[in-house]
mmCIF file of C-alpha atoms and ligand atoms in Angstrom:
data_model
loop_
_atom_site.group_PDB
_atom_site.id
_atom_site.type_symbol
_atom_site.label_atom_id
_atom_site.label_comp_id
_atom_site.label_asym_id
_atom_site.label_seq_id
_atom_site.Cartn_x
_atom_site.Cartn_y
_atom_site.Cartn_z
ATOM 1 C CA MET A 1 0.127 -0.064 0.018
ATOM 2 C CA PRO A 2 2.521 2.676 -1.192
ATOM 3 C CA LEU A 3 0.229 5.100 -1.545
ATOM 4 C CA THR A 4 -1.360 5.474 1.828
ATOM 5 C CA PHE A 5 2.164 6.127 2.910
ATOM 6 C CA PHE A 6 2.377 8.942 0.351
ATOM 7 C CA SER A 7 -0.382 9.997 1.448
ATOM 8 C CA GLY A 8 0.515 10.503 5.259
ATOM 9 C CA ILE A 9 3.731 12.288 4.085
ATOM 10 C CA GLY A 10 2.192 14.598 2.203
ATOM 11 C CA GLY A 11 -0.366 15.307 4.746
ATOM 12 C CA ALA A 12 2.636 15.234 7.878
ATOM 13 C CA SER A 13 4.472 17.531 5.207
ATOM 14 C CA LYS A 14 1.688 20.330 4.968
ATOM 15 C CA LYS A 15 1.994 20.642 8.780
ATOM 16 C CA GLY A 16 5.985 20.750 8.459
ATOM 17 C CA ILE A 17 7.134 17.682 9.120
ATOM 18 C CA LEU A 18 9.238 16.178 6.454
ATOM 19 C CA ILE A 19 9.538 12.157 6.145
ATOM 20 C CA LYS A 20 12.129 11.548 4.509
ATOM 21 C CA GLY A 21 10.295 7.780 3.612
ATOM 22 C CA ALA A 22 7.722 4.969 4.303
ATOM 23 C CA THR A 23 9.991 3.036 6.695
ATOM 24 C CA TYR A 24 9.981 5.961 8.975
ATOM 25 C CA LEU A 25 6.721 6.408 9.303
ATOM 26 C CA GLU A 26 6.831 3.542 10.629
ATOM 27 C CA THR A 27 9.366 3.397 12.944
ATOM 28 C CA LEU A 28 7.703 6.773 14.055
ATOM 29 C CA ALA A 29 4.331 5.007 14.619
ATOM 30 C CA GLY A 30 5.956 2.579 17.412
ATOM 31 C CA LEU A 31 8.454 5.056 19.239
ATOM 32 C CA ASP A 32 9.188 4.876 22.979
ATOM 33 C CA THR A 33 11.786 6.835 23.093
ATOM 34 C CA VAL A 34 13.015 10.425 22.588
ATOM 35 C CA VAL A 35 15.944 11.834 23.094
ATOM 36 C CA PHE A 36 16.824 15.391 22.654
ATOM 37 C CA ASP A 37 20.063 17.694 22.276
ATOM 38 C CA LYS A 38 19.310 20.782 25.212
ATOM 39 C CA THR A 39 20.433 23.712 22.982
ATOM 40 C CA GLY A 40 18.418 25.200 19.572
ATOM 41 C CA THR A 41 16.074 21.711 20.831
ATOM 42 C CA LEU A 42 14.448 22.358 24.141
ATOM 43 C CA THR A 43 15.813 25.838 24.572
ATOM 44 C CA LYS A 44 15.893 28.201 21.789
ATOM 45 C CA GLY A 45 19.692 28.517 20.654
ATOM 46 C CA THR A 46 19.418 31.935 21.232
ATOM 47 C CA PHE A 47 21.937 32.373 24.007
ATOM 48 C CA SER A 48 22.533 36.210 25.637
ATOM 49 C CA VAL A 49 25.448 36.880 27.981
ATOM 50 C CA THR A 50 24.031 37.438 31.230
ATOM 51 C CA GLY A 51 27.553 37.629 33.271
ATOM 52 C CA VAL A 52 30.763 38.893 32.899
ATOM 53 C CA HIS A 53 33.142 37.906 35.918
ATOM 54 C CA PRO A 54 37.004 39.584 34.572
ATOM 55 C CA ALA A 55 39.802 37.803 36.691
ATOM 56 C CA LYS A 56 41.858 40.896 38.653
ATOM 57 C CA SER A 57 43.221 43.484 36.721
ATOM 58 C CA VAL A 58 41.494 42.624 33.961
ATOM 59 C CA THR A 59 38.403 44.949 32.658
ATOM 60 C CA LYS A 60 34.940 43.460 31.857
ATOM 61 C CA ASP A 61 35.445 44.997 27.823
ATOM 62 C CA GLU A 62 38.707 43.442 27.166
ATOM 63 C CA LEU A 63 37.015 39.636 28.536
ATOM 64 C CA LEU A 64 34.652 40.511 26.173
ATOM 65 C CA ASP A 65 36.842 41.576 23.749
ATOM 66 C CA VAL A 66 39.209 38.582 23.657
ATOM 67 C CA ALA A 67 36.560 35.991 24.261
ATOM 68 C CA ALA A 68 34.024 37.517 20.731
ATOM 69 C CA HIS A 69 37.452 38.013 18.881
ATOM 70 C CA ALA A 70 38.476 34.636 19.685
ATOM 71 C CA GLU A 71 34.913 33.061 18.522
ATOM 72 C CA ALA A 72 35.159 34.707 15.546
ATOM 73 C CA PHE A 73 35.037 32.014 13.140
ATOM 74 C CA SER A 74 32.786 29.844 15.411
ATOM 75 C CA ASP A 75 29.069 29.636 14.157
ATOM 76 C CA HIS A 76 27.789 28.206 18.001
ATOM 77 C CA PRO A 77 24.899 29.731 19.190
ATOM 78 C CA ILE A 78 27.582 30.109 21.701
ATOM 79 C CA ALA A 79 29.962 32.066 19.998
ATOM 80 C CA ILE A 80 27.015 34.359 18.483
ATOM 81 C CA SER A 81 25.994 35.316 21.845
ATOM 82 C CA ILE A 82 29.394 36.637 22.737
ATOM 83 C CA LYS A 83 29.930 38.522 19.633
ATOM 84 C CA GLU A 84 26.984 40.150 19.902
ATOM 85 C CA ALA A 85 27.110 40.845 23.951
ATOM 86 C CA LEU A 86 30.709 42.817 22.600
ATOM 87 C CA GLY A 87 28.236 45.435 20.732
ATOM 88 C CA ARG A 88 31.197 46.436 18.156
ATOM 89 C CA ALA A 89 31.842 44.458 14.975
ATOM 90 C CA VAL A 90 34.691 42.187 15.280
ATOM 91 C CA ASP A 91 37.760 42.637 13.669
ATOM 92 C CA MET A 92 39.091 39.355 11.537
ATOM 93 C CA ASN A 93 42.201 41.271 10.952
ATOM 94 C CA ARG A 94 43.412 40.712 14.428
ATOM 95 C CA VAL A 95 42.744 36.553 14.391
ATOM 96 C CA SER A 96 44.339 34.034 12.901
ATOM 97 C CA ASP A 97 44.629 30.151 13.588
ATOM 98 C CA ALA A 98 41.292 29.963 14.468
ATOM 99 C CA SER A 99 39.784 26.174 15.137
ATOM 100 C CA GLU A 100 37.146 24.641 16.958
ATOM 101 C CA ALA A 101 36.885 21.754 18.884
ATOM 102 C CA ALA A 102 33.626 20.149 19.794
ATOM 103 C CA GLY A 103 31.956 19.779 23.193
ATOM 104 C CA HIS A 104 35.149 22.333 24.592
ATOM 105 C CA GLY A 105 35.168 25.731 23.076
ATOM 106 C CA VAL A 106 37.313 27.373 20.777
ATOM 107 C CA GLN A 107 41.020 28.500 20.769
ATOM 108 C CA ALA A 108 42.066 31.097 18.256
ATOM 109 C CA LYS A 109 45.496 33.618 18.094
ATOM 110 C CA VAL A 110 43.750 37.022 18.923
ATOM 111 C CA ASP A 111 46.624 39.893 18.144
ATOM 112 C CA GLY A 112 48.937 37.451 17.548
ATOM 113 C CA GLN A 113 48.505 35.622 20.854
ATOM 114 C CA GLN A 114 46.812 32.143 21.905
ATOM 115 C CA VAL A 115 43.604 32.405 23.336
ATOM 116 C CA TYR A 116 41.397 29.459 24.485
ATOM 117 C CA ALA A 117 37.499 30.306 25.407
ATOM 118 C CA GLY A 118 35.288 27.327 26.283
ATOM 119 C CA ASN A 119 34.177 25.145 29.262
ATOM 120 C CA ALA A 120 35.835 24.210 32.258
ATOM 121 C CA ARG A 121 36.978 20.914 30.754
ATOM 122 C CA LEU A 122 39.390 23.086 27.913
ATOM 123 C CA MET A 123 40.586 25.202 30.995
ATOM 124 C CA GLU A 124 41.781 21.799 32.326
ATOM 125 C CA SER A 125 43.706 20.853 29.331
ATOM 126 C CA ILE A 126 45.373 23.686 29.276
ATOM 127 C CA GLY A 127 46.192 23.385 32.571
ATOM 128 C CA VAL A 128 44.394 26.926 33.522
ATOM 129 C CA LYS A 129 42.732 27.538 36.967
ATOM 130 C CA ALA A 130 39.216 28.727 36.310
ATOM 131 C CA ALA A 131 36.864 30.543 38.899
ATOM 132 C CA GLU A 132 33.050 28.941 39.029
ATOM 133 C CA PRO A 133 30.644 31.800 38.908
ATOM 134 C CA ALA A 134 28.035 31.392 41.154
ATOM 135 C CA GLU A 135 24.834 31.737 39.069
ATOM 136 C CA ILE A 136 23.328 29.563 36.719
ATOM 137 C CA GLY A 137 23.858 28.700 33.567
ATOM 138 C CA THR A 138 26.534 27.742 30.453
ATOM 139 C CA VAL A 139 29.966 29.149 32.196
ATOM 140 C CA VAL A 140 32.701 30.355 28.922
ATOM 141 C CA HIS A 141 35.887 30.757 30.651
ATOM 142 C CA VAL A 142 38.906 32.808 28.203
ATOM 143 C CA ALA A 143 42.952 32.349 29.081
ATOM 144 C CA ARG A 144 45.151 34.210 26.759
ATOM 145 C CA GLY A 145 48.495 33.139 27.079
ATOM 146 C CA GLY A 146 48.188 30.458 29.739
ATOM 147 C CA GLN A 147 46.910 33.390 31.558
ATOM 148 C CA TYR A 148 42.901 33.149 33.171
ATOM 149 C CA LEU A 149 41.426 36.301 32.392
ATOM 150 C CA GLY A 150 37.736 35.502 33.557
ATOM 151 C CA ALA A 151 33.935 33.933 32.474
ATOM 152 C CA LEU A 152 31.266 35.069 31.506
ATOM 153 C CA VAL A 153 27.745 33.207 32.253
ATOM 154 C CA ILE A 154 25.541 32.572 29.042
ATOM 155 C CA SER A 155 21.725 31.853 29.297
ATOM 156 C CA ASP A 156 19.595 30.487 26.762
ATOM 157 C CA VAL A 157 15.762 30.253 27.172
ATOM 158 C CA ILE A 158 13.745 27.022 27.211
ATOM 159 C CA LYS A 159 10.922 27.190 24.375
ATOM 160 C CA GLU A 160 7.671 27.971 25.140
ATOM 161 C CA ASN A 161 6.476 24.371 23.752
ATOM 162 C CA SER A 162 9.155 22.240 25.703
ATOM 163 C CA ALA A 163 6.939 21.502 28.447
ATOM 164 C CA SER A 164 4.576 20.813 26.861
ATOM 165 C CA ALA A 165 5.703 18.728 23.893
ATOM 166 C CA MET A 166 6.701 16.774 26.655
ATOM 167 C CA GLU A 167 3.484 15.926 28.010
ATOM 168 C CA ALA A 168 1.907 15.594 24.545
ATOM 169 C CA LEU A 169 4.700 12.974 24.090
ATOM 170 C CA LYS A 170 3.917 11.068 26.984
ATOM 171 C CA SER A 171 0.262 10.961 26.427
ATOM 172 C CA ALA A 172 1.326 9.423 23.168
ATOM 173 C CA GLY A 173 2.619 6.521 24.846
ATOM 174 C CA VAL A 174 6.604 7.620 24.594
ATOM 175 C CA LYS A 175 7.884 6.486 28.032
ATOM 176 C CA ARG A 176 11.107 7.621 28.242
ATOM 177 C CA LEU A 177 12.227 11.106 27.533
ATOM 178 C CA VAL A 178 15.710 11.849 27.908
ATOM 179 C CA MET A 179 18.298 15.329 27.551
ATOM 180 C CA LEU A 180 21.849 14.720 26.292
ATOM 181 C CA THR A 181 24.402 18.023 26.530
ATOM 182 C CA GLY A 182 27.318 18.787 27.041
ATOM 183 C CA ASP A 183 26.461 22.030 29.251
ATOM 184 C CA ARG A 184 27.254 21.888 33.000
ATOM 185 C CA GLN A 185 25.273 19.411 35.601
ATOM 186 C CA GLU A 186 23.501 22.163 37.229
ATOM 187 C CA VAL A 187 22.342 23.741 34.175
ATOM 188 C CA ALA A 188 20.670 20.067 32.381
ATOM 189 C CA ALA A 189 19.121 19.120 36.098
ATOM 190 C CA ASP A 190 17.187 23.271 36.245
ATOM 191 C CA ILE A 191 16.247 21.843 32.889
ATOM 192 C CA ALA A 192 15.484 18.555 33.219
ATOM 193 C CA LYS A 193 13.346 19.720 35.896
ATOM 194 C CA LYS A 194 11.159 22.411 34.229
ATOM 195 C CA VAL A 195 10.569 20.731 31.005
ATOM 196 C CA GLY A 196 9.346 17.702 32.831
ATOM 197 C CA LEU A 197 11.873 15.170 31.497
ATOM 198 C CA THR A 198 12.663 11.613 32.819
ATOM 199 C CA ASP A 199 16.260 11.689 32.752
ATOM 200 C CA TYR A 200 19.521 13.509 31.613
ATOM 201 C CA ARG A 201 22.984 12.999 30.473
ATOM 202 C CA ALA A 202 25.317 16.199 31.132
ATOM 203 C CA GLU A 203 29.099 17.433 30.663
ATOM 204 C CA LEU A 204 29.063 14.595 27.474
ATOM 205 C CA LEU A 205 31.540 15.375 24.797
ATOM 206 C CA PRO A 206 29.532 15.063 21.267
ATOM 207 C CA GLU A 207 31.531 10.983 21.296
ATOM 208 C CA ASP A 208 30.092 10.698 24.805
ATOM 209 C CA LYS A 209 26.150 11.817 23.298
ATOM 210 C CA VAL A 210 26.558 9.081 20.812
ATOM 211 C CA SER A 211 27.299 6.092 23.424
ATOM 212 C CA ALA A 212 24.827 7.563 25.323
ATOM 213 C CA LEU A 213 22.369 7.235 22.760
ATOM 214 C CA GLU A 214 23.646 3.379 22.540
ATOM 215 C CA GLY A 215 22.339 2.739 25.889
ATOM 216 C CA LEU A 216 18.881 3.788 25.223
ATOM 217 C CA LEU A 217 18.838 1.546 22.125
ATOM 218 C CA GLY A 218 18.129 -2.074 22.019
ATOM 219 C CA ASP A 219 15.886 -4.163 24.192
ATOM 220 C CA GLY A 220 13.216 -3.663 21.960
ATOM 221 C CA HIS A 221 12.926 0.135 22.095
ATOM 222 C CA THR A 222 12.350 2.217 19.350
ATOM 223 C CA VAL A 223 14.754 6.121 19.709
ATOM 224 C CA ALA A 224 14.621 8.938 18.011
ATOM 225 C CA PHE A 225 16.787 11.647 18.949
ATOM 226 C CA THR A 226 16.174 14.944 18.014
ATOM 227 C CA GLY A 227 19.211 17.529 17.780
ATOM 228 C CA ASP A 228 20.076 20.781 15.589
ATOM 229 C CA GLY A 229 22.942 18.994 14.362
ATOM 230 C CA ILE A 230 25.181 21.343 15.365
ATOM 231 C CA ASN A 231 27.649 18.841 16.632
ATOM 232 C CA ASP A 232 25.167 15.942 16.501
ATOM 233 C CA ALA A 233 24.982 14.848 13.373
ATOM 234 C CA PRO A 234 26.937 11.229 14.133
ATOM 235 C CA VAL A 235 24.022 10.889 16.873
ATOM 236 C CA LEU A 236 21.296 11.654 14.560
ATOM 237 C CA ARG A 237 22.860 9.054 12.613
ATOM 238 C CA ARG A 238 22.445 6.257 14.832
ATOM 239 C CA ALA A 239 19.306 6.770 16.357
ATOM 240 C CA ASP A 240 16.461 4.293 14.906
ATOM 241 C CA ILE A 241 15.056 7.630 13.998
ATOM 242 C CA GLY A 242 16.864 11.254 13.589
ATOM 243 C CA ILE A 243 14.982 14.575 14.036
ATOM 244 C CA ALA A 244 16.169 17.743 12.713
ATOM 245 C CA MET A 245 15.479 21.116 13.845
ATOM 246 C CA GLY A 246 15.050 22.515 10.556
ATOM 247 C CA ALA A 247 15.105 26.209 10.933
ATOM 248 C CA MET A 248 17.770 26.699 12.835
ATOM 249 C CA GLY A 249 19.762 23.523 12.508
ATOM 250 C CA SER A 250 22.527 23.427 10.463
ATOM 251 C CA ASP A 251 22.488 21.681 6.885
ATOM 252 C CA ALA A 252 24.201 18.592 7.919
ATOM 253 C CA ALA A 253 21.715 18.266 10.642
ATOM 254 C CA ILE A 254 19.148 17.947 7.814
ATOM 255 C CA GLU A 255 20.626 16.057 5.248
ATOM 256 C CA ALA A 256 21.384 13.501 8.295
ATOM 257 C CA ALA A 257 17.805 13.242 9.585
ATOM 258 C CA ASP A 258 15.421 11.336 8.681
ATOM 259 C CA VAL A 259 12.631 13.345 10.225
ATOM 260 C CA VAL A 260 12.993 17.832 9.821
ATOM 261 C CA LEU A 261 10.358 19.768 12.000
ATOM 262 C CA MET A 262 10.551 22.932 9.561
ATOM 263 C CA ASP A 263 9.426 25.339 12.586
ATOM 264 C CA ASP A 264 11.651 23.769 15.090
ATOM 265 C CA ASP A 265 8.800 23.165 17.127
ATOM 266 C CA PRO A 266 8.989 20.165 19.274
ATOM 267 C CA ALA A 267 5.692 19.565 19.740
ATOM 268 C CA LYS A 268 5.533 18.530 15.986
ATOM 269 C CA ILE A 269 7.176 15.129 17.219
ATOM 270 C CA ALA A 270 4.102 14.143 19.767
ATOM 271 C CA GLN A 271 1.893 15.312 16.428
ATOM 272 C CA GLY A 272 3.975 12.967 13.646
ATOM 273 C CA VAL A 273 3.930 10.194 16.057
ATOM 274 C CA ARG A 274 0.305 10.038 16.123
ATOM 275 C CA HIS A 275 -0.302 10.790 12.141
ATOM 276 C CA ALA A 276 1.791 7.919 11.744
ATOM 277 C CA ARG A 277 0.172 5.501 14.053
ATOM 278 C CA ARG A 278 -3.190 6.395 11.943
ATOM 279 C CA THR A 279 -1.380 6.039 8.676
ATOM 280 C CA MET A 280 -0.143 2.535 9.840
ATOM 281 C CA ARG A 281 -3.317 1.793 10.971
ATOM 282 C CA ILE A 282 -5.142 2.993 7.059
ATOM 283 C CA VAL A 283 -2.251 0.996 5.562
ATOM 284 C CA HIS A 284 -3.110 -2.013 7.861
ATOM 285 C CA GLN A 285 -7.060 -1.098 6.976
ATOM 286 C CA ASN A 286 -6.459 -1.315 3.586
ATOM 287 C CA ILE A 287 -4.472 -4.492 3.516
ATOM 288 C CA ILE A 288 -7.306 -6.352 5.173
ATOM 289 C CA PHE A 289 -10.096 -5.194 3.102
ATOM 290 C CA ALA A 290 -8.728 -6.218 -0.228
ATOM 291 C CA LEU A 291 -7.566 -9.643 1.500
ATOM 292 C CA ALA A 292 -10.796 -10.096 2.425
ATOM 293 C CA VAL A 293 -12.909 -8.721 -0.142
ATOM 294 C CA LYS A 294 -10.774 -11.249 -2.766
ATOM 295 C CA LEU A 295 -11.065 -13.938 -0.937
ATOM 296 C CA LEU A 296 -14.668 -14.120 -0.048
ATOM 297 C CA VAL A 297 -14.927 -13.309 -4.090
ATOM 298 C CA MET A 298 -12.782 -16.764 -4.740
ATOM 299 C CA VAL A 299 -14.451 -19.173 -2.081
ATOM 300 C CA LEU A 300 -17.830 -17.661 -4.061
ATOM 301 C CA GLY A 301 -16.035 -17.911 -7.670
ATOM 302 C CA LEU A 302 -15.282 -21.620 -6.363
ATOM 303 C CA CYS A 303 -18.983 -22.795 -5.180
ATOM 304 C CA GLY A 304 -20.154 -20.676 -8.798
ATOM 305 C CA PHE A 305 -21.928 -17.749 -7.392
ATOM 306 C CA ALA A 306 -19.275 -15.178 -9.025
ATOM 307 C CA ASN A 307 -20.108 -13.663 -12.071
ATOM 308 C CA MET A 308 -17.624 -11.102 -14.190
ATOM 309 C CA TRP A 309 -19.211 -8.102 -12.104
ATOM 310 C CA LEU A 310 -18.103 -9.282 -8.603
ATOM 311 C CA ALA A 311 -14.983 -9.923 -10.099
ATOM 312 C CA VAL A 312 -14.431 -6.349 -11.534
ATOM 313 C CA PHE A 313 -15.199 -5.204 -8.155
ATOM 314 C CA ALA A 314 -12.783 -7.427 -6.116
ATOM 315 C CA ASP A 315 -10.361 -5.659 -8.171
ATOM 316 C CA VAL A 316 -10.922 -2.779 -9.741
ATOM 317 C CA GLY A 317 -13.931 -1.480 -6.583
ATOM 318 C CA VAL A 318 -11.464 -2.903 -4.113
ATOM 319 C CA ALA A 319 -8.464 -0.584 -5.877
ATOM 320 C CA MET A 320 -10.680 2.687 -5.754
ATOM 321 C CA LEU A 321 -12.013 2.368 -1.908
ATOM 322 C CA ALA A 322 -8.778 1.986 -0.645
ATOM 323 C CA ILE A 323 -7.559 4.818 -2.403
ATOM 324 C CA LEU A 324 -10.348 6.970 -1.097
ATOM 325 C CA ASN A 325 -8.707 5.420 2.442
ATOM 326 C CA ALA A 326 -5.085 5.978 1.656
ATOM 327 C CA MET A 327 -6.518 9.673 1.243
ATOM 328 C CA ARG A 328 -7.704 9.912 4.543
ATOM 329 C CA ALA A 329 -4.250 10.001 5.539
ATOM 330 C CA MET A 330 -3.414 13.015 3.411
ATOM 331 C CA LYS A 331 -4.918 15.083 6.164
ATOM 332 C CA MET A 332 -3.529 15.456 9.576
ATOM 333 C CA LYS A 333 -5.130 15.661 12.418
HETATM 334 P P1 ADP B 401 24.436 21.294 23.477
HETATM 335 O O1 ADP B 401 24.995 19.712 23.878
HETATM 336 O O2 ADP B 401 24.199 21.631 24.360
HETATM 337 O O3 ADP B 401 24.288 20.907 22.061
HETATM 338 P P2 ADP B 401 27.498 21.285 22.806
HETATM 339 O O4 ADP B 401 27.889 20.000 22.256
HETATM 340 O O5 ADP B 401 27.049 22.415 21.448
HETATM 341 O O6 ADP B 401 26.037 21.826 23.556
HETATM 342 O O7 ADP B 401 28.765 22.373 23.322
HETATM 343 C C1 ADP B 401 29.079 21.307 25.070
HETATM 344 C C2 ADP B 401 29.971 22.973 25.603
HETATM 345 O O8 ADP B 401 30.780 22.738 24.833
HETATM 346 C C3 ADP B 401 28.614 24.377 25.844
HETATM 347 O O9 ADP B 401 28.131 23.949 26.899
HETATM 348 C C4 ADP B 401 30.312 24.928 25.823
HETATM 349 O O10 ADP B 401 30.490 24.620 27.674
HETATM 350 C C5 ADP B 401 30.897 24.385 25.356
HETATM 351 N N1 ADP B 401 31.345 24.783 23.581
HETATM 352 C C6 ADP B 401 31.254 24.400 22.514
HETATM 353 N N2 ADP B 401 31.551 25.356 21.922
HETATM 354 C C7 ADP B 401 31.636 26.103 22.351
HETATM 355 C C8 ADP B 401 31.644 27.686 21.657
HETATM 356 N N3 ADP B 401 32.001 28.224 20.369
HETATM 357 N N4 ADP B 401 32.595 28.850 22.924
HETATM 358 C C9 ADP B 401 32.734 28.256 24.058
HETATM 359 N N5 ADP B 401 32.269 26.969 24.158
HETATM 360 C C10 ADP B 401 31.304 26.464 23.368
HETATM 361 MG MG1 MG B 402 24.237 20.990 20.026
#
């Protein structure tokens, strides 16, 4: 019944859910675990700098200036917010040899001096002692030439729909709602509680996210991973079904995903699950209906009761009815 699948995929696409093939519709229908990336998926991913904490003998402006220039070439939401907070354009001529270490931060030469900007793990790896600000939020530490310059605290906002999306998923029968994040334990716990997740794993490197996901696969579980793809394309691929946030998401995510949510709304996942289940029901109805009618006509024929019109109905009539039934999947409730 490929027609029902096509019509189901068409129906979902009208609501901004792009499903890249019939098999994913089947997988979606059986979903019992949804794993989320934090940034850009459950949160808006539009960070803003809420705290600037320079070390002794460093000014706030100097700290921001160095951080923004180190982040010059990064398009991570964290980097964007730091450049915004600077309030003036970044001078690319002052930056060279920039590179990004996923799950850690960035490094670059700013005015010829080696600068690192990133989390506590990054500072540890270069042997710089960092101070931990008390306020809740994502922390970006900055070091230049081996000297600690201070920390920026950055906060993200939870999407308005995240909590109700979790409610909807639970009532659609999804039992495990898990968040994976590279961010700090405190930030993760705070979000997990506010959004209503059943579990979370924090302080993960991108490769840890793959193994965390693998730990949730198997045992008959059907697992979706939802992310914006910044650093998580491998996890998207590893899940039974990869769901990408299409508006904010990177091209790599949209490429790696099986399902793309055009407007980044996590509530669309539960809608997609319900729609997939309804489509599968229609597929099964059509198969059973077609087999039943054909069997009946065959039996009647063997008993000598069938005529040509009955045979025509069994063939064309059933096909027409199946098409009409399949078209119901084009409308998504
Ligand atoms: P998430 O798991 O929330 O999607 P990422 O895996 O993208 O986050 O990043 C994990 C952590 O790595 C961030 O919370 C931050 O501490 C650090 N980090 C990543 N990219 C950058 C960057 N460009 N600048 C500073 N820190 C970064
Ligand atoms: Mg991310």
